[in-house]
Structure formats: C-alpha cells, structure tokens
PDB file of C-alpha atoms in Angstrom:
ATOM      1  CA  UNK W   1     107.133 -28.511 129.926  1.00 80.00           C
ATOM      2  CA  UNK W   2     108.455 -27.711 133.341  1.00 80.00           C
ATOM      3  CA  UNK W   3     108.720 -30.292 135.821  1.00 93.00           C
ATOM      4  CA  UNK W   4     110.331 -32.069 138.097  1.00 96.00           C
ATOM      5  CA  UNK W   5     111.317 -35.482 136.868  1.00 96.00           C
ATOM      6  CA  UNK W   6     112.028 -38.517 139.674  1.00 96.00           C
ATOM      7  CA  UNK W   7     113.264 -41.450 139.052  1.00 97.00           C
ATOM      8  CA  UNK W   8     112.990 -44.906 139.166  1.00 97.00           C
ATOM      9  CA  UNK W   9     109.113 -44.610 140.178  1.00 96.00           C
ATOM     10  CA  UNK W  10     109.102 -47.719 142.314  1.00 96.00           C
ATOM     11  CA  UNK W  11     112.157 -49.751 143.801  1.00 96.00           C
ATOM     12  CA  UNK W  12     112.371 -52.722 145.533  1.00 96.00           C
ATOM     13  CA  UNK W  13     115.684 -53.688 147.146  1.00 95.00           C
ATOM     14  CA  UNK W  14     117.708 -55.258 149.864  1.00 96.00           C
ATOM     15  CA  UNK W  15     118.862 -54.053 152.795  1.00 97.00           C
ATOM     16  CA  UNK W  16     121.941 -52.836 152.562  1.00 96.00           C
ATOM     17  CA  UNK W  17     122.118 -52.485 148.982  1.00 96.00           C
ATOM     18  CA  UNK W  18     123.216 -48.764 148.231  1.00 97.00           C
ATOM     19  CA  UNK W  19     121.101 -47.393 145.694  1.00 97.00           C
ATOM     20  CA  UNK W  20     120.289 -43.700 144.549  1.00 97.00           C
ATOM     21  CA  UNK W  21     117.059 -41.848 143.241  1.00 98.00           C
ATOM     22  CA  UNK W  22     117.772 -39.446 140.950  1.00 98.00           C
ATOM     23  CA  UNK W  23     116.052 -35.807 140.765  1.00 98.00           C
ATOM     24  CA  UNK W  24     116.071 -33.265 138.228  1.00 97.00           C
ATOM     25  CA  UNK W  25     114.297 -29.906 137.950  1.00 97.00           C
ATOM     26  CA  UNK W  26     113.893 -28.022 134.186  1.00 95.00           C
ATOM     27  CA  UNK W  27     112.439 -24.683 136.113  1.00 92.00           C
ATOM     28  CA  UNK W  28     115.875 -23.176 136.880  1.00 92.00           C
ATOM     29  CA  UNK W  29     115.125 -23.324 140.597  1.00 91.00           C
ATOM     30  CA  UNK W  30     117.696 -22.545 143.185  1.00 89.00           C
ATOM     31  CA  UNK W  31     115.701 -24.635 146.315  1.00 90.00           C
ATOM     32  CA  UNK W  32     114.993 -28.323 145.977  1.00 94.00           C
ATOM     33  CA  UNK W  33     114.448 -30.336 148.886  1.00 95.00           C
ATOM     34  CA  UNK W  34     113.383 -34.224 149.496  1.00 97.00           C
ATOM     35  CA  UNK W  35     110.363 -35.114 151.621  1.00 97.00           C
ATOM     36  CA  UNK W  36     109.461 -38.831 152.699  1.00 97.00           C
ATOM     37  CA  UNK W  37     105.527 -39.640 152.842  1.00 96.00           C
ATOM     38  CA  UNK W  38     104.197 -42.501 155.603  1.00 94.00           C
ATOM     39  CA  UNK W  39     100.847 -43.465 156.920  1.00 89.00           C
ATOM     40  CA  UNK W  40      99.244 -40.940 159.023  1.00 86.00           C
ATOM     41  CA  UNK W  41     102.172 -38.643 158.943  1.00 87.00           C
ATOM     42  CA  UNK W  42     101.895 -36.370 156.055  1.00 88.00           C
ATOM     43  CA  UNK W  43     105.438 -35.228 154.182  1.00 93.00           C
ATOM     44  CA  UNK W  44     108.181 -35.102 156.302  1.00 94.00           C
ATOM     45  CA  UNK W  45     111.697 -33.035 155.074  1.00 93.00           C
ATOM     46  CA  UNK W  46     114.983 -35.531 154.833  1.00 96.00           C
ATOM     47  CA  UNK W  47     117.174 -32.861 153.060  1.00 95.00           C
ATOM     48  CA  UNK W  48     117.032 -29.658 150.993  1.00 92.00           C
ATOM     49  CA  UNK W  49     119.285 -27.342 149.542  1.00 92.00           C
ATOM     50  CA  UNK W  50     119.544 -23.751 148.608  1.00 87.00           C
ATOM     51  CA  UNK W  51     121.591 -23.780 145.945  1.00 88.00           C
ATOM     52  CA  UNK W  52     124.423 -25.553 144.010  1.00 92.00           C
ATOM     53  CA  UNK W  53     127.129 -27.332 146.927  1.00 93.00           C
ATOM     54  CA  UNK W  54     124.834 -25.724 149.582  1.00 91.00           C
ATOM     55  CA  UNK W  55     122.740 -28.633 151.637  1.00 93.00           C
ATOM     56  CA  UNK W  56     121.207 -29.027 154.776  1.00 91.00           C
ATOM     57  CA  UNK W  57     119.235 -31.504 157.032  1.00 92.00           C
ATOM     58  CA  UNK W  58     115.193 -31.921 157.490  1.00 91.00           C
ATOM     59  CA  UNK W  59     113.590 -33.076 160.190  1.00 91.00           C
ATOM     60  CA  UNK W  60     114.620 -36.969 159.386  1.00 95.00           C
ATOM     61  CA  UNK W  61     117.924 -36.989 157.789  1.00 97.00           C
ATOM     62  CA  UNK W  62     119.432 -40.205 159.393  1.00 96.00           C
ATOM     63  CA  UNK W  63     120.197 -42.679 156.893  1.00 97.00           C
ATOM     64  CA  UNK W  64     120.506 -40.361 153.626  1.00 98.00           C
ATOM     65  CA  UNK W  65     122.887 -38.632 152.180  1.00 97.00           C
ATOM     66  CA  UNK W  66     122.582 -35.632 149.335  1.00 97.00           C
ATOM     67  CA  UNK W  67     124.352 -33.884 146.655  1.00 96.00           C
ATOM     68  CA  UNK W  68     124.210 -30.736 144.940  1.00 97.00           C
ATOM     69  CA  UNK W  69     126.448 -30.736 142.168  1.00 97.00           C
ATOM     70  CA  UNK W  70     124.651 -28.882 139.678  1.00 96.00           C
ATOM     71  CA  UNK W  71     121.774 -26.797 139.965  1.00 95.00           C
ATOM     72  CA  UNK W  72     119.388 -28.890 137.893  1.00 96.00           C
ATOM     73  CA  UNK W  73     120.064 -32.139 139.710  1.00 97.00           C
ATOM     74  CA  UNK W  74     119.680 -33.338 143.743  1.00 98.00           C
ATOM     75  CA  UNK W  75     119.956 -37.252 144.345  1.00 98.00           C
ATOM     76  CA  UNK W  76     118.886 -38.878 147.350  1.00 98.00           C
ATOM     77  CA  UNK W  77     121.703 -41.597 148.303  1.00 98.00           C
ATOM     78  CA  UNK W  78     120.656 -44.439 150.624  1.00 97.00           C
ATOM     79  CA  UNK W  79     124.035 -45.487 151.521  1.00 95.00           C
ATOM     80  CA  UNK W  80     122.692 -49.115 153.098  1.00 97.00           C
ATOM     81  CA  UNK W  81     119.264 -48.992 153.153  1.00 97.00           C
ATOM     82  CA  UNK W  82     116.600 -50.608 156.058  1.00 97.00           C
ATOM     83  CA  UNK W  83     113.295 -51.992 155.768  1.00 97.00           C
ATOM     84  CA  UNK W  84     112.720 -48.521 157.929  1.00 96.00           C
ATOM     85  CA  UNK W  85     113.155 -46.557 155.143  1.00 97.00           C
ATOM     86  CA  UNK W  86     110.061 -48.275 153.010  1.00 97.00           C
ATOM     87  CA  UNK W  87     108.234 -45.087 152.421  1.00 97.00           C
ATOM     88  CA  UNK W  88     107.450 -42.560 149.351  1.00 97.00           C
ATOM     89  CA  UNK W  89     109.855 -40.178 148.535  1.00 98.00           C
ATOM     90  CA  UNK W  90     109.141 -36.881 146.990  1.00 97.00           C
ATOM     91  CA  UNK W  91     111.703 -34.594 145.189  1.00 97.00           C
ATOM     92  CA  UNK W  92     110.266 -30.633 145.261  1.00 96.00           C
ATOM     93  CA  UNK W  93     111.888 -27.406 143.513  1.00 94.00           C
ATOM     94  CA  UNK W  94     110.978 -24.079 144.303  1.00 89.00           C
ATOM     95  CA  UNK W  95     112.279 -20.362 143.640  1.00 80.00           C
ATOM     96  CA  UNK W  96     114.519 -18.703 146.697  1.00 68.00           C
ATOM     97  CA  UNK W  97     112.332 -17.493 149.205  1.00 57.00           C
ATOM     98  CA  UNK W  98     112.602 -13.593 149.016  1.00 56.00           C
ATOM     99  CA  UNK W  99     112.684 -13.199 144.849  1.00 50.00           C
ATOM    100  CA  UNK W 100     110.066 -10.752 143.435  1.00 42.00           C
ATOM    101  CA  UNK W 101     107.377  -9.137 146.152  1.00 40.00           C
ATOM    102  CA  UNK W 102     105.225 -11.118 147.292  1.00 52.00           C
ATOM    103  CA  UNK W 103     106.835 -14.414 145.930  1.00 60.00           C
ATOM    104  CA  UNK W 104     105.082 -17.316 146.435  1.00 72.00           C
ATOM    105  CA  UNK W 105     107.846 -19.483 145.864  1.00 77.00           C
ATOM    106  CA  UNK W 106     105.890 -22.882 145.523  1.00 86.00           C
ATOM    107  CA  UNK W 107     106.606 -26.255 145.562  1.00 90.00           C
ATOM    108  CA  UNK W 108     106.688 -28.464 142.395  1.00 93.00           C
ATOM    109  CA  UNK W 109     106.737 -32.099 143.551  1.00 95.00           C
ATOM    110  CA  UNK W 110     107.846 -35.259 141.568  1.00 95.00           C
ATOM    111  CA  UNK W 111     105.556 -38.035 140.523  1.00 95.00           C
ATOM    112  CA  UNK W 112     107.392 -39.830 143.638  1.00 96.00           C
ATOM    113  CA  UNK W 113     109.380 -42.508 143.875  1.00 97.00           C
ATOM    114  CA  UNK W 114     107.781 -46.062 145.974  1.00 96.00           C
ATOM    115  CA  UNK W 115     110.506 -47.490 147.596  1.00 97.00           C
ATOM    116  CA  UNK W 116     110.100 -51.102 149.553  1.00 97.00           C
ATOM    117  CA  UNK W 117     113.283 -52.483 150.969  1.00 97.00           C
ATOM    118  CA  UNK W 118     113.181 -56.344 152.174  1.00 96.00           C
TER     119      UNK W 118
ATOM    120  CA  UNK Z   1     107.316 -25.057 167.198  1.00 72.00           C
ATOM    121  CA  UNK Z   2     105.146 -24.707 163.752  1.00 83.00           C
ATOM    122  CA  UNK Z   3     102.477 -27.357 163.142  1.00 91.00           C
ATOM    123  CA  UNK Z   4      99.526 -27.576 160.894  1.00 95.00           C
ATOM    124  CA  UNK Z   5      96.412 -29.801 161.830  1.00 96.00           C
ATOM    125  CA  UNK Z   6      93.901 -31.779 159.871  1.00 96.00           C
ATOM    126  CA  UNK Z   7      91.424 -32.763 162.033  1.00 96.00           C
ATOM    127  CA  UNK Z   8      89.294 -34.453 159.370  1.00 96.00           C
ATOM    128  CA  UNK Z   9      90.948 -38.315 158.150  1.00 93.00           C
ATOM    129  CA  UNK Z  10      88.058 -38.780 155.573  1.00 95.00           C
ATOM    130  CA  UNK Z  11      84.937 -36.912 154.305  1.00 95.00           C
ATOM    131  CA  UNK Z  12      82.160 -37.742 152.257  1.00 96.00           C
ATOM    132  CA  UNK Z  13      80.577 -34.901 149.700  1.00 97.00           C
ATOM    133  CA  UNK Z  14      77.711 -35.450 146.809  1.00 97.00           C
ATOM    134  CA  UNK Z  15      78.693 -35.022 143.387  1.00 97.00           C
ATOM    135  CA  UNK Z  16      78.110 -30.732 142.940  1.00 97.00           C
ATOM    136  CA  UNK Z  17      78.040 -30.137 146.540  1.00 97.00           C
ATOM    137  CA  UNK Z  18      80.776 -28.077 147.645  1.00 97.00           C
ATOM    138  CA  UNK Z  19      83.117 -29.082 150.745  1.00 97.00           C
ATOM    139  CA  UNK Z  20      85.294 -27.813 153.488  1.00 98.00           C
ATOM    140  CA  UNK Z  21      88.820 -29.524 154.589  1.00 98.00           C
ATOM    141  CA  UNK Z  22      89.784 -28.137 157.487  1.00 98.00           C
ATOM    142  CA  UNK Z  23      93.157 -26.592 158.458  1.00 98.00           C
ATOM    143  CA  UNK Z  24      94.576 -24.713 161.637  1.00 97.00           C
ATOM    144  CA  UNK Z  25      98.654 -24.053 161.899  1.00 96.00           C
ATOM    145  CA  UNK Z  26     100.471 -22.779 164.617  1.00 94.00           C
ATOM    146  CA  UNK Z  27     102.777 -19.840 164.351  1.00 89.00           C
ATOM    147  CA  UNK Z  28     104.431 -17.126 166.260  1.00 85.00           C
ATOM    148  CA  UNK Z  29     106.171 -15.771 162.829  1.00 82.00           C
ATOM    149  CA  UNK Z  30     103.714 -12.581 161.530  1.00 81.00           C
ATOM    150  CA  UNK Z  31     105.295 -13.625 157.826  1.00 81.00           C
ATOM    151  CA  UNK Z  32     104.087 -17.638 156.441  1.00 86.00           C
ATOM    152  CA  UNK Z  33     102.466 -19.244 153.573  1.00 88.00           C
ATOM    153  CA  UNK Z  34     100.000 -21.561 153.104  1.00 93.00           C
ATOM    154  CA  UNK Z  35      99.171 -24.050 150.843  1.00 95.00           C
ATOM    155  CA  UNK Z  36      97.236 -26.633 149.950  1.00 97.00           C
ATOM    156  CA  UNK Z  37      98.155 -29.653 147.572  1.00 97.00           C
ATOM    157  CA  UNK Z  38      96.161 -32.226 146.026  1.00 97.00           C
ATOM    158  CA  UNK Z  39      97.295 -36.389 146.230  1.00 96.00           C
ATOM    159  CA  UNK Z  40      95.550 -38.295 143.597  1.00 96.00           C
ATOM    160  CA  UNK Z  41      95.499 -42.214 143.959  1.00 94.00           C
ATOM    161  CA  UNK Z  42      98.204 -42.118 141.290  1.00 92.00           C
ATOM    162  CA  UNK Z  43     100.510 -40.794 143.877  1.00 91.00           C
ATOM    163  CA  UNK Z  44     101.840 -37.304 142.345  1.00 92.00           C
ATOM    164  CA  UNK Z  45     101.231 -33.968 144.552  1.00 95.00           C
ATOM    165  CA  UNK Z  46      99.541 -31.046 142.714  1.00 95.00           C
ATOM    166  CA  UNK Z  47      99.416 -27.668 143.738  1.00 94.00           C
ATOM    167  CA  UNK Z  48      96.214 -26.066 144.151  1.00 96.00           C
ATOM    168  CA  UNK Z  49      96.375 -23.047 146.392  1.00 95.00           C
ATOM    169  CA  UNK Z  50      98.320 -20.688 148.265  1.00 93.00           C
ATOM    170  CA  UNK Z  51      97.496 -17.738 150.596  1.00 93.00           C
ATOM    171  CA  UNK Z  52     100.231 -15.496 152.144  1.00 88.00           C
ATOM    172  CA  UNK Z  53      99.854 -14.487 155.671  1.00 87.00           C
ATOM    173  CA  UNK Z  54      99.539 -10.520 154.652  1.00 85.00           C
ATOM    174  CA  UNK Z  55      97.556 -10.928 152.178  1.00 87.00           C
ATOM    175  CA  UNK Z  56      93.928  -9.044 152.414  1.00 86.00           C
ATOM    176  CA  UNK Z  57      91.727 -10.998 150.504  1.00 92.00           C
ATOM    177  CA  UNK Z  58      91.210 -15.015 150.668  1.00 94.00           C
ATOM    178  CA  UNK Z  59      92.958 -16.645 147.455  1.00 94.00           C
ATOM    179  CA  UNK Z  60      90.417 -18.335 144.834  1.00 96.00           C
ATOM    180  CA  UNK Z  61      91.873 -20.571 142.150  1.00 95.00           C
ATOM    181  CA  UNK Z  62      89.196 -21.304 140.088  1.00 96.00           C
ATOM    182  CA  UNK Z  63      86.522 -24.119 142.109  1.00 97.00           C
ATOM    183  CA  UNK Z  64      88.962 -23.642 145.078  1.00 97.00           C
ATOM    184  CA  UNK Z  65      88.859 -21.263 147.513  1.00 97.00           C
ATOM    185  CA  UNK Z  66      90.517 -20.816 150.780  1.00 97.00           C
ATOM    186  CA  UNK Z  67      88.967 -19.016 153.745  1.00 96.00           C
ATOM    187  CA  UNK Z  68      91.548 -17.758 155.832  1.00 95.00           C
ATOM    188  CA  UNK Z  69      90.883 -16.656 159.349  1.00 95.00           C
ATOM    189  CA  UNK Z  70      94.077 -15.298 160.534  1.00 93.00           C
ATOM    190  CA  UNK Z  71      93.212 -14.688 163.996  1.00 93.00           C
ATOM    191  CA  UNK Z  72      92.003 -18.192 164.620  1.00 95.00           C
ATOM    192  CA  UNK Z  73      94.643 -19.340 162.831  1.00 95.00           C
ATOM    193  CA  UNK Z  74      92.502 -21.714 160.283  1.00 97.00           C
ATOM    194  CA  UNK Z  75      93.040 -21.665 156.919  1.00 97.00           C
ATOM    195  CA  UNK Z  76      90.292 -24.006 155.140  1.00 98.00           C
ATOM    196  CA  UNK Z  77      89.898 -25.141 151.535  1.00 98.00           C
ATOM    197  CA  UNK Z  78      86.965 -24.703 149.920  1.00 98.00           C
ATOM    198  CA  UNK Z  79      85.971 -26.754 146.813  1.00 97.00           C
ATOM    199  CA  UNK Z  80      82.689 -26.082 145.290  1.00 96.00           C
ATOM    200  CA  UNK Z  81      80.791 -28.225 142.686  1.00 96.00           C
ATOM    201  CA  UNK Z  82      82.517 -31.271 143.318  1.00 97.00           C
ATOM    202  CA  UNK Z  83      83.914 -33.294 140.738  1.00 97.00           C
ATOM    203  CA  UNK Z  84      84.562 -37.201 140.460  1.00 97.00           C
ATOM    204  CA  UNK Z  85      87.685 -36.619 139.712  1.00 97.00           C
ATOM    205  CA  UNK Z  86      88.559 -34.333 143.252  1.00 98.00           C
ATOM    206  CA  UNK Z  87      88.203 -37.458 145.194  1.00 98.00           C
ATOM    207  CA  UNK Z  88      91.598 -37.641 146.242  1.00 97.00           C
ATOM    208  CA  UNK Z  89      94.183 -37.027 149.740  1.00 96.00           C
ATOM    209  CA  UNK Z  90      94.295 -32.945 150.335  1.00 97.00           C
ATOM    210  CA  UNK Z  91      97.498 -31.807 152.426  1.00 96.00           C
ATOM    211  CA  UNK Z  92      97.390 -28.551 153.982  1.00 97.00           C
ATOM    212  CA  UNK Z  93     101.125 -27.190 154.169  1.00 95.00           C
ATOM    213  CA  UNK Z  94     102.827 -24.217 156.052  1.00 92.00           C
ATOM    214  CA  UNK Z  95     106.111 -22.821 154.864  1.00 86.00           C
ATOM    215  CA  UNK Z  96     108.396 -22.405 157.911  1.00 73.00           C
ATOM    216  CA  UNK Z  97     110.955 -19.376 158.386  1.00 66.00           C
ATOM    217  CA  UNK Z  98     114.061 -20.642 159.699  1.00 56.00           C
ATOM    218  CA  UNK Z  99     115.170 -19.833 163.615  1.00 55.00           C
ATOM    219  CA  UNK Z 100     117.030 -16.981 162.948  1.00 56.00           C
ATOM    220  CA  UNK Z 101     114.633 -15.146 160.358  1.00 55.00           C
ATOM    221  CA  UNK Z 102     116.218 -16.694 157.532  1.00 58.00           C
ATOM    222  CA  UNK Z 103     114.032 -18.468 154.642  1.00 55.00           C
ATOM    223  CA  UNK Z 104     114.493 -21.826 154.156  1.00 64.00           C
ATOM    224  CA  UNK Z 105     111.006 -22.681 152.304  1.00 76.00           C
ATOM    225  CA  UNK Z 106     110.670 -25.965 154.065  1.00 82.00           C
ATOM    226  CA  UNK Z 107     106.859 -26.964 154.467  1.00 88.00           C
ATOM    227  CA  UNK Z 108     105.016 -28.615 157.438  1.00 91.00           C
ATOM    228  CA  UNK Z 109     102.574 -30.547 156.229  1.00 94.00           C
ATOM    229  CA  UNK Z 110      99.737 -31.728 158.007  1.00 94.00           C
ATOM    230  CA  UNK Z 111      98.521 -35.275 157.827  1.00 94.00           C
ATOM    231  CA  UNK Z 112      95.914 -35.114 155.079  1.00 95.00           C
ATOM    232  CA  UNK Z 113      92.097 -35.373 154.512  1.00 96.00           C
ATOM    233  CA  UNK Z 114      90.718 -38.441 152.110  1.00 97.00           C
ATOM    234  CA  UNK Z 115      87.925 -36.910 150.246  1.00 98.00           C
ATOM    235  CA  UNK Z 116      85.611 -39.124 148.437  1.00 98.00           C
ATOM    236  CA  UNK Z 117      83.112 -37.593 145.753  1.00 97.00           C
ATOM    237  CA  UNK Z 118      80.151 -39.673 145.358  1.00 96.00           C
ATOM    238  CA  UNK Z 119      77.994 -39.832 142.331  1.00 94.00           C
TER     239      UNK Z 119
END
C-alpha cells in the first residue's frame, strides 16, 4: 500500500530534550517536505527537499533541522525543543514538479505526529 | 505574495444537502494548482481534489466538485449529498512556483472550514 508512514504519533517531552520524528515514503517520491499545523493557521512549511542531500527552508524553519540521506526517508530533528514548538507535524511526499504533462504532483500527508513539549 | 483565503470557520449542511466551502487565492503566476484536502477528527489529511490553473473544465471527483472561477480567482468545493461521515476540517491549498520560475511544490494552505453534517 503506498503511504507515507510518521512516526511516533504523539510525543510528549521536555524542553530541551532532542528528539526526532521519523518519516518514510514507499511511493518512490523525489519531494517530501514537513508542514506544522496550529489553531487558526492552517499548514505552515518548516522544511522540504527535492531530492536525496538536497534541502531547503519553509516559511518557519527556526528551531528544526532536516536530513535527506536516502530518498525514502526525511526526519524532522528538534535539536532542543520549546513549549513553542507544541503543534502537529505533518510529513508529505510528492512527485517532482514538471514529470509527465500535466502532472499533478500531489501531496500524500502522514497520519501526523502530536507533539506537546512541557 | 501567494495566499489562499477561507472566509468560512464553520458551516452547517443537512444530511443529502449539498455544500459550498469557499476559496479565493492570490496569484500573479498564470501556472498553479489547487487543491483541496480533507482533516477528519482523527487528524490524517486526505486528498480530495485538484484543479490546474489551465485546465478547461472544473475537476469532479466523484461527490466533489470544484467550481473554479479563474478570473475571480475563487476556487470552491462542492460536495453534494452530504454524508455523516464528511463532517470534518476542509483546507483549500495552492501550490506555489518558486521566485525565480522554478518548482518547488510547496503549498499555501488556507486556514480551513469545520463542516458539520447533521442528521
């Protein structure tokens, strides 16, 4: 089945406490991207990449960190974490913008990941 | 800069009824996507709809339709014969080009509609 597998689901932690979500993608897809979900402000972009060792910032990239390591798999590091970053974090995968006429290239999201951090 | 509006927090619709959500974006690239996605009380976002900004006819995907008005720059979802199980948040989502032409298939989303479906 192709998906887009996030994990844990929900996280509760510390502040300061590095921790990492963990994203993986069976779909073969070159773009993947993280988006963060609050109250009132739809899905906002932290990071995305294009392809394997190619990254690049969102619109709210402070306090996160990527990797792109292999083309299946893009964590989302929280290096030391603030109560700020209490949200719900999305993982997406998509094909390249540009392949085939006409392509679509849509977004498959995670199940999400709840984060609180105390 | 690109945006995409909601203008509706929560709506109301009769079980069968069909319903509107509203969305307008902003642009000034000729070349975008649209799409709408589906947020379930579970949490998980579901793809339901997509219409490309040269494409002719409005996209239907089976009870969903979406009724694109390019020149007022509105691009509404339509969802007829309500179901229970549509009562969920709707996100209406733009795909930005990047500055310099380039793709970078980043969406704007807008900041949802609650729709309840009421028996």
């Amino acid at each position: 089945e192709a998906q887009v597998t996030q994990n844990p689901r929900y996280l509760i932690t510390v502040t300061g406490k590095k921790l990492t979500v963990t994203c993986s993608q069976n779909m073969n897809h070159e773009y993947m991207s993280w988006y963060r979900q609050d109250p009132g402000l739809g899905l906002r972009q932290i990071y995305y990449s294009m392809n394997v060792e190619v990254t690049d910032k969102g619109d709210v990239p402070e306090g996160y960190k990527v990797s792109r390591k292999e083309k299946r798999n893009f964590p989302l590091i929280l290096e030391s974490p603030s109560p700020n970053q209490t949200s719900l974090y999305f993982c997406a995968s998509s094909l390249r913008q540009g392949q085939g006429a006409k392509a679509k290239n849509i977004q498959y999201f995670g199940a999400g990941t709840r984060l609180s951090v105390l | 800069a690109q945006k995409i509006t909601q203008t509706q927090p929560g709506m109301f619709v009769q079980e069968k009824e069909a319903v509107t959500l509203d969305c307008t974006y902003d642009t000034s690239d000729p070349s975008y996507g649209l799409f709408w996605y589906k947020q379930p009380s579970s949490g998980e976002m579901i793809f339901l709809i997509y219409q490309g900004s040269y494409d002719q006819q409005n996209a239907t995907e089976g009870r969903y339709s979406l009724n694109f008005q390019k020149a007022r720059k509105s691009a509404n979802l339509v969802i007829s014969a309500s179901q229970l199980g549509d009562s969920a948040m709707y996100f209406c989502a733009m795909r930005e080009r990047s500055v310099d032409g380039g793709a970078t298939n980043k969406l704007i989303f807008g900041t949802g509609t609650l729709l309840a479906v009421q028996p």
